[in-house]
Amino acid sequence: MYTQQENDRFLKLINENTGIIIKICNSYCYNESDRKDLAQEIIFQLWKSNNNFNSDFKFSTWMYRIALNVAISFYRKGKKKLDSITALTEAHINIEDNTADAADTEERGILLQRQIADLEELDRAVILLYFEEKSYKEIAEIIGITETNVGTKVSRIKEKLKQKLNNQKLTGWKI
């Protein structure tokens, strides 16, 4: 049983890092009901694992790791349809054709989201963290792989996405 002070500390950390939960839920869930279910499961697992947190590390890194593991497990169990990726900003999609209008940019973003949704769970998690502008070191800590492996995965995922998008006769992609 936790003391009130420990409860308050935990709730404060969760509130300070709510964006992590929101981003992961938006990345793995299509509808609001599924996002709420996944968020609840993530918070529950964080609570259960709270006494395992090592304060030598950043809370956000630990939280990302737990949240991604819960999302991937949730997906694998097939309890919910988790096949949508959160909207990517134009900063993530460098379109070389500067004449592209807003509708074209939005369409390209949707196509990229679909391609990311088709990635394996680990690759999806890696590219999500990459788009969050996490360093390779942070991604490695969160995912539990080496920094070198992160670099290799990011490079391969980007190349895979470019090829898929170019195969759809869309040119000018630079991810």
XYZ file of C-alpha atoms in Angstrom:
175
model
C 0.000 0.000 0.000
C 1.284 3.439 -0.929
C 1.363 6.488 1.313
C -0.545 9.615 0.341
C 2.774 11.306 -0.460
C 3.748 8.465 -2.838
C 0.308 8.602 -4.465
C 0.610 12.356 -4.953
C 4.117 12.028 -6.423
C 2.941 9.365 -8.858
C -0.103 11.382 -9.947
C 2.046 14.480 -10.421
C 4.455 12.565 -12.688
C 1.569 11.092 -14.687
C -0.011 14.535 -15.126
C 3.319 16.056 -16.206
C 3.735 13.329 -18.832
C 0.130 12.866 -19.981
C 1.191 13.738 -23.528
C 3.067 10.444 -23.774
C -0.076 8.449 -23.047
C -2.148 10.535 -25.451
C 0.392 10.160 -28.281
C 0.662 6.410 -27.869
C -3.091 5.922 -27.622
C -3.624 8.077 -30.723
C -0.934 6.111 -32.523
C -2.373 2.684 -31.802
C -6.128 3.269 -31.621
C -8.689 4.255 -34.211
C -11.608 5.420 -32.121
C -12.083 7.290 -28.873
C -13.440 4.305 -26.977
C -10.359 2.223 -27.790
C -8.067 5.122 -26.881
C -9.770 5.448 -23.489
C -9.461 1.708 -22.849
C -5.790 1.717 -23.786
C -5.061 4.849 -21.699
C -6.713 3.234 -18.698
C -4.668 0.063 -19.173
C -1.443 2.084 -19.521
C -2.107 4.033 -16.324
C -2.991 0.813 -14.488
C 0.252 -0.847 -15.604
C 2.242 2.260 -14.655
C 0.640 2.149 -11.232
C 1.411 -1.559 -10.822
C 5.017 -0.999 -11.897
C 5.530 2.222 -9.961
C 7.645 0.587 -7.257
C 9.990 -0.755 -9.988
C 10.848 2.720 -11.279
C 14.556 3.452 -10.956
C 15.011 7.144 -10.224
C 18.468 7.022 -11.853
C 16.593 7.215 -15.173
C 14.152 9.742 -16.573
C 10.535 9.070 -15.662
C 9.426 9.860 -19.228
C 11.736 7.167 -20.660
C 10.365 4.584 -18.224
C 6.815 5.733 -18.939
C 7.293 5.460 -22.739
C 8.625 1.940 -22.325
C 5.695 0.787 -20.196
C 3.132 2.553 -22.415
C 4.530 1.115 -25.653
C 4.715 -2.387 -24.191
C 1.097 -2.128 -23.054
C -0.008 -0.813 -26.468
C 1.833 -3.593 -28.295
C 0.429 -6.260 -25.955
C -3.042 -4.784 -26.330
C -2.620 -4.953 -30.103
C -1.293 -8.507 -30.100
C -4.119 -9.781 -27.933
C -6.504 -8.503 -30.565
C -8.820 -7.026 -27.965
C -9.178 -3.828 -29.916
C -8.580 -2.697 -33.439
C -5.428 -0.635 -33.120
C -4.648 0.338 -36.658
C -4.538 4.100 -36.793
C -1.562 6.387 -36.535
C -1.821 9.874 -35.117
C -1.718 12.699 -37.618
C 1.785 13.521 -38.716
C 2.786 17.103 -39.141
C 4.230 18.546 -42.305
C 7.603 18.600 -40.528
C 7.631 14.793 -40.696
C 6.821 14.752 -44.385
C 9.282 16.828 -46.378
C 7.610 17.104 -49.742
C 10.046 18.292 -52.364
C 7.339 19.563 -54.707
C 6.668 23.014 -53.281
C 3.665 23.472 -55.556
C 1.673 20.848 -53.665
C -1.489 22.364 -52.246
C -2.877 21.734 -48.766
C -5.213 18.973 -49.942
C -2.319 17.145 -51.606
C -0.202 17.494 -48.456
C -3.049 16.159 -46.331
C -3.581 13.227 -48.713
C 0.113 12.379 -48.585
C 0.009 12.518 -44.778
C -2.912 10.099 -44.712
C -1.095 7.719 -47.057
C 2.000 7.859 -44.867
C -0.132 7.151 -41.791
C -1.565 4.072 -43.489
C 1.893 2.798 -44.379
C 3.074 3.301 -40.802
C -0.014 1.497 -39.500
C 1.006 -1.519 -41.614
C 4.428 -1.757 -39.954
C 5.173 -4.411 -37.344
C 4.573 -3.271 -33.767
C 8.244 -2.717 -32.899
C 8.934 -0.789 -36.105
C 5.837 1.325 -35.526
C 7.040 2.143 -32.004
C 10.530 3.037 -33.274
C 9.248 5.364 -35.992
C 6.747 6.953 -33.585
C 9.590 7.804 -31.200
C 11.724 8.983 -34.129
C 8.942 11.367 -35.190
C 8.775 12.528 -31.564
C 12.391 13.627 -32.139
C 13.752 11.284 -29.482
C 17.469 10.609 -29.740
C 18.647 7.152 -30.763
C 19.872 6.709 -27.196
C 16.419 7.519 -25.768
C 14.703 5.232 -28.286
C 17.122 2.430 -27.385
C 16.355 2.845 -23.674
C 12.605 2.907 -24.255
C 12.432 0.001 -26.704
C 15.163 -2.078 -25.082
C 17.477 -2.468 -28.069
C 20.938 -1.090 -28.778
C 21.505 2.400 -30.111
C 23.117 0.925 -33.233
C 20.064 -1.255 -33.785
C 17.850 1.850 -33.505
C 19.859 3.605 -36.201
C 19.636 0.586 -38.470
C 15.894 0.191 -37.862
C 15.147 3.886 -38.480
C 17.105 3.808 -41.721
C 15.389 0.622 -42.920
C 11.919 1.813 -41.897
C 12.373 5.128 -43.688
C 13.566 3.336 -46.814
C 10.670 0.873 -46.635
C 8.165 3.724 -46.299
C 9.718 5.632 -49.217
C 9.576 2.547 -51.432
C 5.958 1.810 -50.547
C 4.924 5.381 -51.179
C 6.878 5.616 -54.427
C 5.301 2.330 -55.560
C 1.968 4.076 -55.246
C 3.205 6.459 -57.963
C 3.768 9.270 -55.480
C 6.988 11.083 -56.058
C 8.786 13.711 -54.075
C 8.809 11.868 -50.734
C 11.640 12.592 -48.353
C 11.018 11.152 -44.897
